[in-house]
């Protein structure tokens, strides 16, 4: 993946400065903490956060990897693809993503999956912002470097 030291990161608390401290009281389950009520749910429940696209393309891509020379993996990949097409209904992309990822955790079998956001930085999306299910695989990033260079 990507070396975290190559990037700068905005504080996750940006926009929450000066707020009351959160209570340290444990919830009934004994594991989580009691959180104060909110006036309204976070916008992240209705759309992807900036800079992730909310357009027709969708905010995330999921790439399923399999060895094309392995008959069993190829069969499983084709069956998984058919099941996805049959099972996943049309719904707003952000809702579909929230339902699909847990489904894929259980149903991806022996295959690896790369999950990445779609922003205006393809290389960063496929490295620093990406998440793997299963065994991570090396990626050839040349095309992203070429595309970025051609935009200059």
C-alpha atoms as a PDB file:
ATOM      1  CA  UNK A   1       0.000   0.000   0.000  1.00  0.00           C
ATOM      2  CA  UNK A   2       1.221   3.537   0.603  1.00  0.00           C
ATOM      3  CA  UNK A   3       3.702   4.920   3.095  1.00  0.00           C
ATOM      4  CA  UNK A   4       1.649   7.101   5.517  1.00  0.00           C
ATOM      5  CA  UNK A   5       4.594   9.473   5.946  1.00  0.00           C
ATOM      6  CA  UNK A   6       4.136  10.594   2.321  1.00  0.00           C
ATOM      7  CA  UNK A   7       0.825  12.278   3.140  1.00  0.00           C
ATOM      8  CA  UNK A   8      -0.512  14.973   5.415  1.00  0.00           C
ATOM      9  CA  UNK A   9      -3.723  14.383   7.304  1.00  0.00           C
ATOM     10  CA  UNK A  10      -6.317  16.871   8.476  1.00  0.00           C
ATOM     11  CA  UNK A  11      -7.455  16.375  12.078  1.00  0.00           C
ATOM     12  CA  UNK A  12     -10.534  14.127  12.303  1.00  0.00           C
ATOM     13  CA  UNK A  13     -11.871  16.669  14.835  1.00  0.00           C
ATOM     14  CA  UNK A  14     -11.836  19.601  12.385  1.00  0.00           C
ATOM     15  CA  UNK A  15     -15.149  21.403  12.837  1.00  0.00           C
ATOM     16  CA  UNK A  16     -15.617  20.021  16.352  1.00  0.00           C
ATOM     17  CA  UNK A  17     -13.189  22.365  18.110  1.00  0.00           C
ATOM     18  CA  UNK A  18     -14.414  23.851  21.409  1.00  0.00           C
ATOM     19  CA  UNK A  19     -17.148  21.251  21.975  1.00  0.00           C
ATOM     20  CA  UNK A  20     -17.991  19.846  25.399  1.00  0.00           C
ATOM     21  CA  UNK A  21     -15.848  16.824  26.339  1.00  0.00           C
ATOM     22  CA  UNK A  22     -17.538  13.496  25.657  1.00  0.00           C
ATOM     23  CA  UNK A  23     -18.677  11.438  28.662  1.00  0.00           C
ATOM     24  CA  UNK A  24     -16.541   8.439  29.617  1.00  0.00           C
ATOM     25  CA  UNK A  25     -19.549   6.472  30.870  1.00  0.00           C
ATOM     26  CA  UNK A  26     -19.789   2.909  29.553  1.00  0.00           C
ATOM     27  CA  UNK A  27     -22.924   1.810  27.716  1.00  0.00           C
ATOM     28  CA  UNK A  28     -25.087  -1.100  28.821  1.00  0.00           C
ATOM     29  CA  UNK A  29     -23.087  -3.568  26.720  1.00  0.00           C
ATOM     30  CA  UNK A  30     -19.995  -2.809  28.832  1.00  0.00           C
ATOM     31  CA  UNK A  31     -17.836  -2.249  25.731  1.00  0.00           C
ATOM     32  CA  UNK A  32     -18.975   0.928  24.021  1.00  0.00           C
ATOM     33  CA  UNK A  33     -19.409   4.409  25.450  1.00  0.00           C
ATOM     34  CA  UNK A  34     -22.519   6.532  25.942  1.00  0.00           C
ATOM     35  CA  UNK A  35     -22.634   9.255  23.298  1.00  0.00           C
ATOM     36  CA  UNK A  36     -24.698  12.421  23.540  1.00  0.00           C
ATOM     37  CA  UNK A  37     -27.747  12.629  21.253  1.00  0.00           C
ATOM     38  CA  UNK A  38     -27.448  14.605  18.012  1.00  0.00           C
ATOM     39  CA  UNK A  39     -29.982  16.982  16.516  1.00  0.00           C
ATOM     40  CA  UNK A  40     -29.755  15.116  13.216  1.00  0.00           C
ATOM     41  CA  UNK A  41     -27.736  12.223  11.791  1.00  0.00           C
ATOM     42  CA  UNK A  42     -24.421  12.900  10.098  1.00  0.00           C
ATOM     43  CA  UNK A  43     -24.614  13.737   6.382  1.00  0.00           C
ATOM     44  CA  UNK A  44     -22.461  10.622   5.849  1.00  0.00           C
ATOM     45  CA  UNK A  45     -25.678   8.600   6.264  1.00  0.00           C
ATOM     46  CA  UNK A  46     -27.081  10.199   3.110  1.00  0.00           C
ATOM     47  CA  UNK A  47     -24.065  10.657   0.850  1.00  0.00           C
ATOM     48  CA  UNK A  48     -20.345  10.020   0.659  1.00  0.00           C
ATOM     49  CA  UNK A  49     -18.074  12.566   2.329  1.00  0.00           C
ATOM     50  CA  UNK A  50     -15.980  15.004   0.299  1.00  0.00           C
ATOM     51  CA  UNK A  51     -13.870  14.378  -1.814  1.00  0.00           C
ATOM     52  CA  UNK A  52     -15.599  11.072  -2.684  1.00  0.00           C
ATOM     53  CA  UNK A  53     -17.850  11.372  -5.732  1.00  0.00           C
ATOM     54  CA  UNK A  54     -21.603  11.061  -5.302  1.00  0.00           C
ATOM     55  CA  UNK A  55     -22.272  11.013  -9.037  1.00  0.00           C
ATOM     56  CA  UNK A  56     -23.496   8.319 -11.392  1.00  0.00           C
ATOM     57  CA  UNK A  57     -20.118   6.506 -11.286  1.00  0.00           C
ATOM     58  CA  UNK A  58     -20.464   5.762  -7.598  1.00  0.00           C
ATOM     59  CA  UNK A  59     -18.309   6.704  -4.649  1.00  0.00           C
ATOM     60  CA  UNK A  60     -16.376   3.430  -4.491  1.00  0.00           C
ATOM     61  CA  UNK A  61     -15.071   0.699  -6.746  1.00  0.00           C
ATOM     62  CA  UNK A  62     -14.492  -2.869  -5.645  1.00  0.00           C
ATOM     63  CA  UNK A  63     -12.084  -4.972  -7.689  1.00  0.00           C
ATOM     64  CA  UNK A  64     -12.219  -8.756  -7.258  1.00  0.00           C
ATOM     65  CA  UNK A  65      -8.919 -10.523  -7.968  1.00  0.00           C
ATOM     66  CA  UNK A  66      -8.506 -14.142  -9.029  1.00  0.00           C
ATOM     67  CA  UNK A  67      -5.961 -16.230 -10.906  1.00  0.00           C
ATOM     68  CA  UNK A  68      -7.288 -16.740 -14.420  1.00  0.00           C
ATOM     69  CA  UNK A  69      -5.057 -19.813 -14.701  1.00  0.00           C
ATOM     70  CA  UNK A  70      -6.699 -21.397 -11.634  1.00  0.00           C
ATOM     71  CA  UNK A  71      -9.847 -23.222 -12.746  1.00  0.00           C
ATOM     72  CA  UNK A  72     -11.442 -23.241  -9.268  1.00  0.00           C
ATOM     73  CA  UNK A  73     -10.804 -19.520  -8.633  1.00  0.00           C
ATOM     74  CA  UNK A  74     -12.088 -18.627 -12.100  1.00  0.00           C
ATOM     75  CA  UNK A  75     -15.263 -20.670 -11.560  1.00  0.00           C
ATOM     76  CA  UNK A  76     -15.785 -19.117  -8.116  1.00  0.00           C
ATOM     77  CA  UNK A  77     -15.215 -15.590  -9.496  1.00  0.00           C
ATOM     78  CA  UNK A  78     -17.786 -16.142 -12.257  1.00  0.00           C
ATOM     79  CA  UNK A  79     -20.306 -17.544  -9.778  1.00  0.00           C
ATOM     80  CA  UNK A  80     -19.693 -14.623  -7.406  1.00  0.00           C
ATOM     81  CA  UNK A  81     -20.192 -12.135 -10.252  1.00  0.00           C
ATOM     82  CA  UNK A  82     -23.506 -13.786 -11.194  1.00  0.00           C
ATOM     83  CA  UNK A  83     -24.665 -13.832  -7.562  1.00  0.00           C
ATOM     84  CA  UNK A  84     -23.803 -10.138  -7.170  1.00  0.00           C
ATOM     85  CA  UNK A  85     -25.797  -9.298 -10.295  1.00  0.00           C
ATOM     86  CA  UNK A  86     -28.787 -11.315  -9.037  1.00  0.00           C
ATOM     87  CA  UNK A  87     -28.661 -10.238  -5.388  1.00  0.00           C
ATOM     88  CA  UNK A  88     -27.819  -6.543  -5.386  1.00  0.00           C
ATOM     89  CA  UNK A  89     -30.845  -4.380  -6.013  1.00  0.00           C
ATOM     90  CA  UNK A  90     -30.772  -0.864  -7.280  1.00  0.00           C
ATOM     91  CA  UNK A  91     -30.655   1.616  -4.412  1.00  0.00           C
ATOM     92  CA  UNK A  92     -28.755   4.830  -3.753  1.00  0.00           C
ATOM     93  CA  UNK A  93     -25.060   4.085  -4.147  1.00  0.00           C
ATOM     94  CA  UNK A  94     -24.107   5.021  -0.560  1.00  0.00           C
ATOM     95  CA  UNK A  95     -26.796   2.681   0.827  1.00  0.00           C
ATOM     96  CA  UNK A  96     -25.836  -0.090  -1.581  1.00  0.00           C
ATOM     97  CA  UNK A  97     -22.198   0.178  -0.531  1.00  0.00           C
ATOM     98  CA  UNK A  98     -23.095  -0.102   3.158  1.00  0.00           C
ATOM     99  CA  UNK A  99     -25.079  -3.272   2.468  1.00  0.00           C
ATOM    100  CA  UNK A 100     -22.676  -4.769  -0.072  1.00  0.00           C
ATOM    101  CA  UNK A 101     -19.401  -4.659   1.887  1.00  0.00           C
ATOM    102  CA  UNK A 102     -20.609  -6.897   4.770  1.00  0.00           C
ATOM    103  CA  UNK A 103     -22.189  -9.229   2.207  1.00  0.00           C
ATOM    104  CA  UNK A 104     -18.869  -9.457   0.345  1.00  0.00           C
ATOM    105  CA  UNK A 105     -16.934 -10.147   3.576  1.00  0.00           C
ATOM    106  CA  UNK A 106     -18.953 -13.359   3.938  1.00  0.00           C
ATOM    107  CA  UNK A 107     -19.304 -14.346   0.270  1.00  0.00           C
ATOM    108  CA  UNK A 108     -15.956 -13.492  -1.409  1.00  0.00           C
ATOM    109  CA  UNK A 109     -14.608 -16.981  -0.663  1.00  0.00           C
ATOM    110  CA  UNK A 110     -10.924 -17.458  -1.577  1.00  0.00           C
ATOM    111  CA  UNK A 111     -10.746 -14.261  -3.627  1.00  0.00           C
ATOM    112  CA  UNK A 112      -9.131 -10.944  -2.719  1.00  0.00           C
ATOM    113  CA  UNK A 113     -10.975  -7.655  -3.117  1.00  0.00           C
ATOM    114  CA  UNK A 114      -9.608  -4.119  -3.338  1.00  0.00           C
ATOM    115  CA  UNK A 115     -12.034  -1.435  -2.155  1.00  0.00           C
ATOM    116  CA  UNK A 116     -11.218   2.172  -3.013  1.00  0.00           C
ATOM    117  CA  UNK A 117     -12.981   5.532  -3.165  1.00  0.00           C
ATOM    118  CA  UNK A 118     -13.393   7.505  -6.379  1.00  0.00           C
ATOM    119  CA  UNK A 119     -11.956  11.005  -6.039  1.00  0.00           C
ATOM    120  CA  UNK A 120      -9.846  13.169  -8.305  1.00  0.00           C
ATOM    121  CA  UNK A 121      -6.637  11.372  -7.170  1.00  0.00           C
ATOM    122  CA  UNK A 122      -6.685   7.867  -8.661  1.00  0.00           C
ATOM    123  CA  UNK A 123      -3.250   6.828  -7.416  1.00  0.00           C
ATOM    124  CA  UNK A 124      -4.007   7.841  -3.833  1.00  0.00           C
ATOM    125  CA  UNK A 125      -7.422   6.140  -4.097  1.00  0.00           C
ATOM    126  CA  UNK A 126      -5.766   2.830  -5.054  1.00  0.00           C
ATOM    127  CA  UNK A 127      -3.003   3.065  -2.414  1.00  0.00           C
ATOM    128  CA  UNK A 128      -3.344   5.267   0.672  1.00  0.00           C
ATOM    129  CA  UNK A 129      -7.161   5.299   0.670  1.00  0.00           C
ATOM    130  CA  UNK A 130      -7.669   1.658  -0.349  1.00  0.00           C
ATOM    131  CA  UNK A 131      -8.721  -1.284   1.795  1.00  0.00           C
ATOM    132  CA  UNK A 132      -8.151  -4.956   1.032  1.00  0.00           C
ATOM    133  CA  UNK A 133     -10.279  -7.986   1.861  1.00  0.00           C
ATOM    134  CA  UNK A 134      -8.198 -11.123   1.762  1.00  0.00           C
ATOM    135  CA  UNK A 135      -4.593 -11.223   0.632  1.00  0.00           C
ATOM    136  CA  UNK A 136      -3.300  -7.836  -0.627  1.00  0.00           C
ATOM    137  CA  UNK A 137      -1.752  -8.050  -4.077  1.00  0.00           C
ATOM    138  CA  UNK A 138       0.856  -5.833  -5.746  1.00  0.00           C
ATOM    139  CA  UNK A 139      -0.609  -3.153  -7.995  1.00  0.00           C
ATOM    140  CA  UNK A 140       0.890  -1.687 -11.151  1.00  0.00           C
ATOM    141  CA  UNK A 141       0.419   2.055 -10.652  1.00  0.00           C
ATOM    142  CA  UNK A 142       2.052   3.190 -13.922  1.00  0.00           C
ATOM    143  CA  UNK A 143      -1.231   4.117 -15.603  1.00  0.00           C
ATOM    144  CA  UNK A 144      -2.148   6.489 -12.769  1.00  0.00           C
ATOM    145  CA  UNK A 145       1.217   8.237 -12.995  1.00  0.00           C
ATOM    146  CA  UNK A 146       0.831   8.564 -16.795  1.00  0.00           C
ATOM    147  CA  UNK A 147      -2.707   9.972 -16.483  1.00  0.00           C
ATOM    148  CA  UNK A 148      -1.617  12.452 -13.819  1.00  0.00           C
ATOM    149  CA  UNK A 149       1.355  13.553 -15.955  1.00  0.00           C
ATOM    150  CA  UNK A 150      -0.869  14.065 -19.019  1.00  0.00           C
ATOM    151  CA  UNK A 151      -3.172  16.409 -17.046  1.00  0.00           C
ATOM    152  CA  UNK A 152      -0.301  18.813 -16.311  1.00  0.00           C
END
